[in-house]
Structures are given as structure tokens and as C-alpha cells.
Coordinates of C-alpha atoms and ligand atoms in Angstrom, one line a residue:
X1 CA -16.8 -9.7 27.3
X2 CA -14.5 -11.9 29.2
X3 CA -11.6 -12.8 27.6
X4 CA -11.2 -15.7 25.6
X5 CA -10.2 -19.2 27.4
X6 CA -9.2 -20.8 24.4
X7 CA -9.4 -20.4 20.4
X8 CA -11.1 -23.4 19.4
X9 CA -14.7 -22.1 20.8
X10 CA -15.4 -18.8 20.3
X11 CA -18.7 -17.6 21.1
X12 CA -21.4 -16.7 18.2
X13 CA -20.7 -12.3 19.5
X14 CA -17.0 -13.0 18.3
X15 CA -17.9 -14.9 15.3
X16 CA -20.5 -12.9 14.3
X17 CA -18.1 -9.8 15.0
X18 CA -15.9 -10.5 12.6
X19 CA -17.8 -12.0 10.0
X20 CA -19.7 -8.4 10.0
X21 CA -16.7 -6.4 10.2
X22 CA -15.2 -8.1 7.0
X23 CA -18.0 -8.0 4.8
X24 CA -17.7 -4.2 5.7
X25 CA -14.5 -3.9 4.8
X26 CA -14.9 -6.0 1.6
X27 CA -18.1 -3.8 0.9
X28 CA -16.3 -1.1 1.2
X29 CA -13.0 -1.8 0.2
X30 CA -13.8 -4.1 -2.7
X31 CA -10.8 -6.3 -1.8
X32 CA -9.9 -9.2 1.5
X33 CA -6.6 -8.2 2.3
X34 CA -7.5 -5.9 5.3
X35 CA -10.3 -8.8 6.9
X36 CA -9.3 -10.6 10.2
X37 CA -10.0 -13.8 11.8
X38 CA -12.1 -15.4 14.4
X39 CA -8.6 -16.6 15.6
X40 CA -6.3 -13.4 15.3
X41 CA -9.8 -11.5 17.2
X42 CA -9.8 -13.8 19.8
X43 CA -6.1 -13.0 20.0
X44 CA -6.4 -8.9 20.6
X45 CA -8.8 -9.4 22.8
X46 CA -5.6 -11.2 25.1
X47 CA -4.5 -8.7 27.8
X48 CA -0.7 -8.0 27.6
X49 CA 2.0 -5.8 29.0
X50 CA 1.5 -3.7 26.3
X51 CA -1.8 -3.7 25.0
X52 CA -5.4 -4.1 26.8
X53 CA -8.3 -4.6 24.4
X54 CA -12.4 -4.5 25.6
X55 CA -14.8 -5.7 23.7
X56 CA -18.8 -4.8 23.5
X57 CA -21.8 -5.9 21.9
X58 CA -25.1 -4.7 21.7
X59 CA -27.3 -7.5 22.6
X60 CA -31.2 -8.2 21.9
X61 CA -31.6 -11.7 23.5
X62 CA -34.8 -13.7 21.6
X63 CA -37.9 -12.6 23.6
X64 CA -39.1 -16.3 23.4
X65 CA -35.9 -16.7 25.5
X66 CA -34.6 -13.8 27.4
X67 CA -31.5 -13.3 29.1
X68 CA -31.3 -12.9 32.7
X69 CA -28.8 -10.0 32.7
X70 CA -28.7 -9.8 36.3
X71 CA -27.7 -13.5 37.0
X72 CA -24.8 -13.2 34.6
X73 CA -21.3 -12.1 36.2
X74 CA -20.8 -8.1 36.0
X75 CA -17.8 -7.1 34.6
X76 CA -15.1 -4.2 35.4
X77 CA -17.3 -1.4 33.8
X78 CA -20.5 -2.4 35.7
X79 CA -21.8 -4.1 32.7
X80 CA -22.8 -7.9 32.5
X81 CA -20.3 -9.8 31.8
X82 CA -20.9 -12.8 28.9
X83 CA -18.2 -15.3 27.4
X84 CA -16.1 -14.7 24.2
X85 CA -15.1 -18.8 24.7
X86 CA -16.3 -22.0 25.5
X87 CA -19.7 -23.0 26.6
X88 CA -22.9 -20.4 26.3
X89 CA -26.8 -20.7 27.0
X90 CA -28.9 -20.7 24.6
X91 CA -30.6 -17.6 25.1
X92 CA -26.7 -16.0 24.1
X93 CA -26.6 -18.1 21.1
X94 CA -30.4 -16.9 19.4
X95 CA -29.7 -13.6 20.2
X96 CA -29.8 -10.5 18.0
X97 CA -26.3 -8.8 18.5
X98 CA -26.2 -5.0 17.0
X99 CA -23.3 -3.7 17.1
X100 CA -20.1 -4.4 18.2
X101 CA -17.0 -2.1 20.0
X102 CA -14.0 -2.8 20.6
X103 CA -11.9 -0.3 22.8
X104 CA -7.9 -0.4 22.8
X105 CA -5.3 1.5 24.8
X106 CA -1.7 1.3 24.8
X107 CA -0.3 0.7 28.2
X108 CA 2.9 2.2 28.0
X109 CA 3.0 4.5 24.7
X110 CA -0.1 6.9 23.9
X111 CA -1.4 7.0 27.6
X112 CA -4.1 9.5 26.7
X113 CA -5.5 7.4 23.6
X114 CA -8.4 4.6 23.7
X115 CA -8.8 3.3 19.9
X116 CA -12.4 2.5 19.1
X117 CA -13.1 0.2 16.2
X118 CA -17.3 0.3 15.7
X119 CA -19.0 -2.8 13.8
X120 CA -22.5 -2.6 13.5
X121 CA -24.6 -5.8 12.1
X122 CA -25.5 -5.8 8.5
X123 CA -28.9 -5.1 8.7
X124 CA -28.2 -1.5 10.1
X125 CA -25.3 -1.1 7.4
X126 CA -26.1 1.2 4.8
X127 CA -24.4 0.1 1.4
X128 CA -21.0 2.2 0.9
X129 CA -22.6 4.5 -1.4
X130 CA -25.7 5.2 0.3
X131 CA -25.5 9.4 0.9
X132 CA -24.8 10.4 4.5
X133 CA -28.4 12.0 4.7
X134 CA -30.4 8.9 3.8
X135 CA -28.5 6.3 6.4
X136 CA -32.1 5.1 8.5
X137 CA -32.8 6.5 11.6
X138 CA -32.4 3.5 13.7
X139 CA -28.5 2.9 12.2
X140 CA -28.0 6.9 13.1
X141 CA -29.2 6.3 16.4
X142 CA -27.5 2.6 17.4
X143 CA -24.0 4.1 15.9
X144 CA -24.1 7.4 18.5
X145 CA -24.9 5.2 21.8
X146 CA -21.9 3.2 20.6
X147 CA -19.8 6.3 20.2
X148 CA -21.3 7.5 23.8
X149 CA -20.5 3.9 24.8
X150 CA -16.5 4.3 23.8
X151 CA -16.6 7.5 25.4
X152 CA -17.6 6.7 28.9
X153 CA -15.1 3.9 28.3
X154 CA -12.6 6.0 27.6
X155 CA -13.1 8.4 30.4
X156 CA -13.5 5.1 32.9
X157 CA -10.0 4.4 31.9
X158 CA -8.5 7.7 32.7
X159 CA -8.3 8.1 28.3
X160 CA -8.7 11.9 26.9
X161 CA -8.6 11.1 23.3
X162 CA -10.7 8.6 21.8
X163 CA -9.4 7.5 17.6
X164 CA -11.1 5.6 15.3
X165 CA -9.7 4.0 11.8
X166 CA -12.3 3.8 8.9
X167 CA -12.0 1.9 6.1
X168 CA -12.5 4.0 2.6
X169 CA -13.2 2.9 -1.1
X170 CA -9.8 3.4 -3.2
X171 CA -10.3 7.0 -4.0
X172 CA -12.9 8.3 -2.3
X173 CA -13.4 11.7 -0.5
X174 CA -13.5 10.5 3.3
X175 CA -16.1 12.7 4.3
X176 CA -18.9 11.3 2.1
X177 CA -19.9 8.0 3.7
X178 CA -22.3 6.9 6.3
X179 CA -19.4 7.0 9.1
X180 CA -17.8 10.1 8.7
X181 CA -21.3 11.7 9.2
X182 CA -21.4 9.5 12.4
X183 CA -18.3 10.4 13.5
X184 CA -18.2 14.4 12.4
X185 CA -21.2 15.0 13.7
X186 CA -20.5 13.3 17.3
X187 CA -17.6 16.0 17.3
X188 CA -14.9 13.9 15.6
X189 CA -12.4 15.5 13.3
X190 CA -9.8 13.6 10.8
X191 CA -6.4 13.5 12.5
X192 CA -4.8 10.9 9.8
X193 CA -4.8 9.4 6.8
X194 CA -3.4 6.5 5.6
X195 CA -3.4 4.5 2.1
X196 CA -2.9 0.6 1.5
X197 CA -0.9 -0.6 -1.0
X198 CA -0.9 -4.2 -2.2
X199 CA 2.1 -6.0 -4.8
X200 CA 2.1 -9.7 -6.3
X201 CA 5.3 -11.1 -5.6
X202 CA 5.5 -13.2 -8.9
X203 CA 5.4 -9.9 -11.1
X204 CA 8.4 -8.5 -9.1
X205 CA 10.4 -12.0 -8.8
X206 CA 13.2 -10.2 -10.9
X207 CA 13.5 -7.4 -8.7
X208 CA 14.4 -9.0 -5.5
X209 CA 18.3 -8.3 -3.7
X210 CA 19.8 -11.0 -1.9
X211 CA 21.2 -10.5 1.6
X212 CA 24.5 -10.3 0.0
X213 CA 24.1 -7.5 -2.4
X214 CA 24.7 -4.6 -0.2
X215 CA 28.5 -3.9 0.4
X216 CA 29.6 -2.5 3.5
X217 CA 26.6 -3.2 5.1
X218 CA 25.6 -6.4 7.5
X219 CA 22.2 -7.8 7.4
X220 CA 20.6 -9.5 9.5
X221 CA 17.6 -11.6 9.5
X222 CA 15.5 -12.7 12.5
X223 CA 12.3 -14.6 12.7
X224 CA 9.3 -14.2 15.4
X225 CA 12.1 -16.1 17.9
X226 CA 12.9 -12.6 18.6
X227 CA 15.7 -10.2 17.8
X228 CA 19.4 -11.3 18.6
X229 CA 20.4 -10.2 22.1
X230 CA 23.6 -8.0 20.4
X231 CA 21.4 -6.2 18.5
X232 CA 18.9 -5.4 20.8
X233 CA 20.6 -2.1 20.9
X234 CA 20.5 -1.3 17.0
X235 CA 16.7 -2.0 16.8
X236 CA 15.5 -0.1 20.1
X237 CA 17.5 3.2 18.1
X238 CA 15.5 2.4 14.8
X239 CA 11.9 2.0 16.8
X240 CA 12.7 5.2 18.2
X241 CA 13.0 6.8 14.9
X242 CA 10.3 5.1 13.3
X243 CA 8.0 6.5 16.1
X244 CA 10.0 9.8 15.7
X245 CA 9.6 10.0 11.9
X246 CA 6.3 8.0 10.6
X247 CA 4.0 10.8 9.8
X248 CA 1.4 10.6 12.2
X249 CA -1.0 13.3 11.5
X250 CA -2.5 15.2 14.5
X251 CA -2.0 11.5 16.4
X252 CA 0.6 12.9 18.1
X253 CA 4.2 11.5 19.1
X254 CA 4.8 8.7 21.7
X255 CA 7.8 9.6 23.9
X256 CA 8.0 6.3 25.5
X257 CA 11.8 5.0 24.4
X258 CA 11.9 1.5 23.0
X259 CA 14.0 -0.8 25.5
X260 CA 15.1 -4.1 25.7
X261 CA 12.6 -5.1 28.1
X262 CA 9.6 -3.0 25.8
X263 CA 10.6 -5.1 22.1
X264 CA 10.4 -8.8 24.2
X265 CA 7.2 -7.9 25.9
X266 CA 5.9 -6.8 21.9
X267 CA 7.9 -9.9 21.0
X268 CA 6.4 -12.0 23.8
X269 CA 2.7 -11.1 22.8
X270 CA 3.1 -11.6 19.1
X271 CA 4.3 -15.2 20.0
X272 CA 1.7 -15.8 22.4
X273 CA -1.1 -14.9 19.2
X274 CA 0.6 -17.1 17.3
X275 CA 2.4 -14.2 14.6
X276 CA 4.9 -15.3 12.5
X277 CA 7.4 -12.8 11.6
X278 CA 10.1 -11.9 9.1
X279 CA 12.8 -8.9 10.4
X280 CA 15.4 -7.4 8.6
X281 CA 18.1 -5.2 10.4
X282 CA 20.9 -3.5 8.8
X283 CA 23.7 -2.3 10.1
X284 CA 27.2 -0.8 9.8
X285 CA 30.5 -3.3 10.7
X286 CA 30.1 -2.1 14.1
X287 CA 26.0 -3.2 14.6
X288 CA 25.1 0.5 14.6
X289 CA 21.9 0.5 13.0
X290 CA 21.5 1.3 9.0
X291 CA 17.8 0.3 8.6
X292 CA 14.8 -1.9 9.8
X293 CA 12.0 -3.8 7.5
X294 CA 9.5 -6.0 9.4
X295 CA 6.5 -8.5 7.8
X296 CA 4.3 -9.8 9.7
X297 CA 1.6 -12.4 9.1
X298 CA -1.2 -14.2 11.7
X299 CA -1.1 -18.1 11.3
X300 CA -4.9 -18.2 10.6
X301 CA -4.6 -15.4 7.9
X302 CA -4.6 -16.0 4.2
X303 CA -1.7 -17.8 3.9
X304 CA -1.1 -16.2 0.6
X305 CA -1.3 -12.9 1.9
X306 CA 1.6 -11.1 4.3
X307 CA 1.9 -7.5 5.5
X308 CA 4.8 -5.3 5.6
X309 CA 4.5 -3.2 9.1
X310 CA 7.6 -1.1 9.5
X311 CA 10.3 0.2 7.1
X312 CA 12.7 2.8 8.7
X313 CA 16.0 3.9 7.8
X314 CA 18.5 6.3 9.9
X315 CA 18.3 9.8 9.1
X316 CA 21.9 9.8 7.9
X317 CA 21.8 6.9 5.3
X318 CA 18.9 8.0 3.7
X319 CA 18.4 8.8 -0.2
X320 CA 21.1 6.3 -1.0
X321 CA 18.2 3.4 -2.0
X322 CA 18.7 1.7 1.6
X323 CA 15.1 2.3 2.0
X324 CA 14.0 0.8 -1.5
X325 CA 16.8 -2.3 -0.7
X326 CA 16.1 -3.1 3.0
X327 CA 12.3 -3.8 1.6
X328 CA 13.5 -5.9 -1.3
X329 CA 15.7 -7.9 1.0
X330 CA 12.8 -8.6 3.0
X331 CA 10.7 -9.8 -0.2
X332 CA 13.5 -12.2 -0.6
X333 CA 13.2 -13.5 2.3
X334 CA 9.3 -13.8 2.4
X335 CA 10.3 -15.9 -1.2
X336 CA 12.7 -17.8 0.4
X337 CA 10.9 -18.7 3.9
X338 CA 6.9 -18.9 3.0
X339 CA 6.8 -19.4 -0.5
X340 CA 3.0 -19.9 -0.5
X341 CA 2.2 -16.0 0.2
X342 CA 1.9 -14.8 -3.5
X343 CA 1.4 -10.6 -2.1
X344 CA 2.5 -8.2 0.4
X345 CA 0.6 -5.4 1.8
X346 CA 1.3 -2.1 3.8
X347 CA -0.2 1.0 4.8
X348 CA 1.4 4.2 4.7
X349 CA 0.4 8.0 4.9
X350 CA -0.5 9.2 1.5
X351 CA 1.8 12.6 2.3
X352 CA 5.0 10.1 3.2
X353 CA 7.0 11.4 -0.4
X354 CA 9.5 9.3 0.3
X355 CA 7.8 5.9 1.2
X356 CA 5.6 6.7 -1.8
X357 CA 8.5 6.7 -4.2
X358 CA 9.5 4.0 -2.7
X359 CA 6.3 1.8 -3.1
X360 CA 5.5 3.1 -6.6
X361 CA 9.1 2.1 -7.8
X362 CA 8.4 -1.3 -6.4
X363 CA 5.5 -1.6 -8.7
X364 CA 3.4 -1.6 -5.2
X365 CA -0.5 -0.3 -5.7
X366 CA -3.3 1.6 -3.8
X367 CA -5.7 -0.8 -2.8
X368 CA -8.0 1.3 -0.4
X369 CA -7.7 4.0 1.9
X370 CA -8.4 4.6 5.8
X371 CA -8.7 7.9 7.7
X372 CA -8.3 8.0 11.5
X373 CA -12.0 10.4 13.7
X374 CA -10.4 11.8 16.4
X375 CA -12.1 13.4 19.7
X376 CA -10.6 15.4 22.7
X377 CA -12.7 14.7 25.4
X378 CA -11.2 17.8 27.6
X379 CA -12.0 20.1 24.8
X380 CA -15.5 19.2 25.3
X381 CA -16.0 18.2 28.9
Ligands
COA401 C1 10.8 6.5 3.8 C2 12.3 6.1 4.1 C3 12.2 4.6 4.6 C4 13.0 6.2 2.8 O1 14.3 5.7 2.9 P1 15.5 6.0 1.9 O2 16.6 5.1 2.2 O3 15.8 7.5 1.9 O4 14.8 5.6 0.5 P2 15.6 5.4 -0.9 O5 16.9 6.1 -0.9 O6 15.5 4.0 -1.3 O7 14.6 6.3 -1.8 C5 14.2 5.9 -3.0 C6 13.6 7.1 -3.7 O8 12.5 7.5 -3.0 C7 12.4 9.0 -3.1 N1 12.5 9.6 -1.8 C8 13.1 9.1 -0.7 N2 13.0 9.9 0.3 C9 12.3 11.0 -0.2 C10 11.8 12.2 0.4 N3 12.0 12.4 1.7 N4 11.1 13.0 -0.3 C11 10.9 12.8 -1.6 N5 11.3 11.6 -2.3 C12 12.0 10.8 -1.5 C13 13.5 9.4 -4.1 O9 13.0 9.3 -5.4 C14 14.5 8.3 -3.9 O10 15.4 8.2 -4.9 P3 16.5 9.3 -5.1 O11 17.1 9.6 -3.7 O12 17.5 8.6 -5.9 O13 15.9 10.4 -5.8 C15 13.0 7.0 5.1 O14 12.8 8.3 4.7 C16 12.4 6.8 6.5 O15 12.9 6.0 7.3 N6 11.4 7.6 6.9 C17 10.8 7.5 8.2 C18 10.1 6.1 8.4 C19 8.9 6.0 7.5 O16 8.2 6.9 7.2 N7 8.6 4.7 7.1 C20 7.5 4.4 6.3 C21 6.3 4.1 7.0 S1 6.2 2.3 7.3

């Protein structure tokens, strides 16, 4: 796919992309708060210093009106090459489009990863509760070219690992579905876990703490503008512990430091996708970093709904409720600054104790849960 122009036209692959890979997630889920937009897709799919995203579709053009693959453009994996903006031919538009892949990799941090996120169209999806053994034959077979597609991908692009995230019913046992048959049986195994939890500000309007409430401590509040430059230093030191200390599972560790440079390029490309950000950084009377809670929300989400990305705290102010306060402070200032988003999300790993005491005390709940397929390709090369 080329990437997009603009994100007024997007082509009928990205619309019909994410219109299938919500009513998956909703299907599955039973709840909106994980869908994306036509707007925040066509965003990913913008190359930046950080981040390169490549996106695929299976396409069965209308025999009536077939598409002249070789006339179209070939893009940089040999493949032809159609628009994900603007203007396309009718033969694109009354097309059947299968499935859908979209291939991430990390440009500086996690150089041997490609993330693979796998959509197929809903008339290969098997309902959520349909047993791994009865999926049809033709979904089976569509699913493992697209995990042979991400592969070859992958090893194009020098990657040795290839993850992908799956969305789970709240509760259930991950290996029961249609995809973790797909994925376990194309060699995959479960490296991480993670669970979403969901709160409605109104019923915790009482609870909130004020920027002023903590003594001894200085907070600080930035917006998607970007972090002041004098603590630059503070929040590179609490990015590194984050990375250091947010249980991972058999993801594995970056060991790319956070710099100066690093947070405005992240800073730069949440601009430039139009994310709106709320960032609260304590520190000590000398800006030494206390603790860091960042919420994050695309302008063409829900407006009602805004996610809660990172909470760290330094090793040695922990278990004195910094953790618990540095997330209430930043509820107050969601209250304060976009008083239309009535909930706040997150996703954490269900074996984080401590993030979990935290999010229960806040009267936060489990809304769904995701597991990360993982695959060496040198174990099996
Ligand atoms: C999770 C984290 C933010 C907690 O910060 P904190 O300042 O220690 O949290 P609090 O002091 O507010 O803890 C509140 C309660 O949570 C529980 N808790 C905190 N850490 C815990 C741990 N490691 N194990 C078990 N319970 C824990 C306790 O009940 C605690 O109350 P208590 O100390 O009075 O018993 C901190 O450990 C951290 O930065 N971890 C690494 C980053 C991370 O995992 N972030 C979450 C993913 S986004």
C-alpha cells in the first residue's frame, strides 16, 4: 500500500480494514473501547523516525472488472503497489478484499521484532465461540498465507521475531479461539499477556488529588506541545525505567536509552497524527525524577473515551502511594482539560501486583484481555 496522501480520502482497503478489525474486536471483546479509526489507521501507516508500518491486503478484483496487476506501480517488496488515499479505479473499489496485514517494526528499539496485526474479512470470521476444530477450511487456509506473508516480510526486513497481539473475551482461556489455533499451530507460542481495564470518571469524581496535594514534591503538567526542555532529563530516566521494569513477558528488553533527541522524534510523530496528550511528571525540588503518568487520546477517537499509556515511578519512591497519586493527578487533569471524556482505559500485565493493586483501588475494571503469538524465525530456519 502506499502511504496515505491525505486523511480525507482513504481508499475502500483502509476503510474496509478497519471497519472489519473493530467488529472483531467488538465481537470478541463485547465492548468499543479498543476499536480504531479510519483516521488514526491512516495515521500508523505514516513512516517516522521511529516507527515504519506496511500494510497488506488480500485482493479478489470483480471478474466482470479485473485488475491489471502488472500495470499498477510495484512496490518495495515486489508486490503491486495500490493507493491507501485519494483517487482509485473502479476495478479497486468493487473488489473483494480478504484479509488484511499490517507489519510494524521499531526503528531504533526492538530491532529484531516485526509486529503483525492479521484482519481477515467477516465472511471468513468464525464467531468468537466457534471451537478451534470447526473454523472452515478456506478461513484456516487464507489466515496461514497471511502468517507466511508476515514472515517473508519480516525476514525481507532483516526481522527475526515476528509478534502478534490478539484480542480475548474477558476471561477466557487464550488458547481456545479460532486464532490461537492459527497461530500455535504455525509454530507461535504466547510470550505476553496483558489485561484492559476500563473506569468511569464520574463514579470516582471524589477520589481525584489536585496538583497541589503532594508535599515535597513538584508536579508538572505538559500537554502534546512536548515536554519542558529542563526536564527532558527527568523523563528520559523514567522511560528508561518504565522500559526496564514493565513486565514484558518473553518480549524481551529494549536497550535503546531514551534521549532528548528519541522523546521529540516520539513527540514529533504523535503531533504529526494528530494525538492529544496529557503528561504528568513528578519530581523532587531539584527536577530529579519522582514519577511519570501519560494519557493519550487520537482526535478522531471517541471523544468520551481516553487511554492511560504509561505509569512509572522510581524504584526508590515506590510503596509510598506515588504510584496510586501520580494516576489520580492525571484524572484530574483529564477532568479539568477535556471534560467530555466520561472513561479511561489501560492495559497492563495481569502478573504486574503492584499496578493491579493499584487499578483495583481505583475502582478501575477488566474489560477484556489480549495475549501476544510470538515466533523465532532462527529457531526454525
Ligand atoms: C506499579 C508501580 C507504578 C507502583 O508504584 P507505587 O508508587 O509503588 O504504588 P503505590 O505505593 O501507590 O501502591 C499502592 C498499593 O499497591 C500495592 N503494591 C504496590 N507495589 C506492589 C508490588 N510490587 N507488589 C504488590 N503490591 C504492590 C500495595 O498494596 C500498595 O499499597 P501499600 O504499599 O500501602 O501496601 C511501580 O511499581 C512501577 O513503576 N513499576 C514499574 C512500571 C510499571 O509496571 N507500570 C505499569 C504499567 S503501565
Amino acid at each position: 500500500m502506499s502511504p496515505p496522501q491525505d486523511y480525507t480520502s482513504p481508499t475502500t482497503v483502509v476503510i474496509n480494514r478497519v471497519l472489519m478489525a473493530n467488529l472483531e474486536i467488538q465481537e470478541t471483546t463485547g465492548h468499543t473501547e479498543q476499536c480504531t479509526t479510519v483516521e488514526a489507521f491512516l495515521a500508523a501507516l505514516q513512516p517516522s523516525p521511529e516507527h515504519r508500518n506496511y500494510f497488506f491486503a488480500d485482493v479478489h478484483p470483480d471478474p466482470e472488472s479485473p485488475i491489471n496487476f502488472s500495470q499498477l506501480p510495484q512496490g518495495e517488496f515486489g508486490l503491486p503497489l495500490i493507493p491507501a488515499t485519494g483517487p482509485e479505479s473502479d476495478n479497486l473499489l468493487t473488489a473483494d478484499y480478504h484479509a488484511f496485514l499490517l507489519c510494524g517494526v521499531s526503528v531504533q528499539a526492538y530491532p529484531d521484532q516485526l509486529s503483525a496485526s492479521l484482519v481477515v474479512d467477516a465472511n471468513y470470521l468464525p464467531a468468537p465461540a466457534t471451537l478451534a476444530e470447526d473454523v472452515p477450511g478456506a478461513t484456516y487456509d487464507l489466515v496461514h498465507s497471511m502468517i507466511d506473508l508476515a514472515e517473508t516480510i519480516a525476514r525481507n526486513l532483516g526481522r527475526s521475531q515476528v509478534t502478534s497481539w490478539c484480542y480475548l473475551g474477558n476471561g477466557d482461556n487464550p488458547f481456545a479461539n479460532f486464532w490461537s489455533r492459527a497461530w500455535s499451530d504455525h509454530g507461535y507460542i504466547v510470550a505476553h499477556r496483558e489485561d484492559q481495564y476500563l473506569v468511569e470518571m464520574s463514579e470516582n469524581s471524589s477520589e481525584l488529588v489536585s496538583p497541589a496535594d503532594l508535599a515535597g514534591i513538584k508536579v508538572h503538567c505538559y500537554d502534546e506541545a512536548g515536554c519542558p526542555d529542563y526536564l527532558l532529563p527527568a523523563l528520559c530516566q523514567l522511560l528508561d525505567i518504565a522500559e526496564r521494569d514493565i513486565p514484558a513477558g518473553d518480549l524481551g528488553l529494549s536497550d535503546t536509552a531514551w534521549t532528548s533527541d528519541r522523546v521529540r522524534s516520539e513527540e514529533k510523530s504523535a503531533q504529526d497524527g494528530n494525538y492529544r496528550s496529557i503528561n504528568v511528571l513528578l519530581t523532587n525540588e531539584q527536577n530529579q525524577p519522582v514519577a511519570l503518568s501519560q494519557i493519550s487520546q487520537h482526535h478522531s477517537d471517541m471523544p468520551e473515551v481516553a487511554s492511560q499509556v504509561l505509569t512509572v515511578v522510581m524504584p526508590e519512591w515506590r510503596r509510598n502511594g506515588i504510584g496510586t497519586a501520580v494516576k489520580r493527578i492525571a484524572w484530574h487533569q483529564v477532568r479539568e482539560l477535556w471534560p467530555q471524556v466520561r472513561s479511561i482505559g489501560t492495559s497492563m500485565a495481569p502478573d504486574n501486583s503492584g499496578m493491579l493493586a493499584i487499578n483495583n483501588g481505583l475502582g478501575m475494571t477488566r474489560v477484556s484481555r489480549s495475549c501476544c503469538w510470538m515466533k523465532d524465525l532462527k529457531a526454525v530456519s
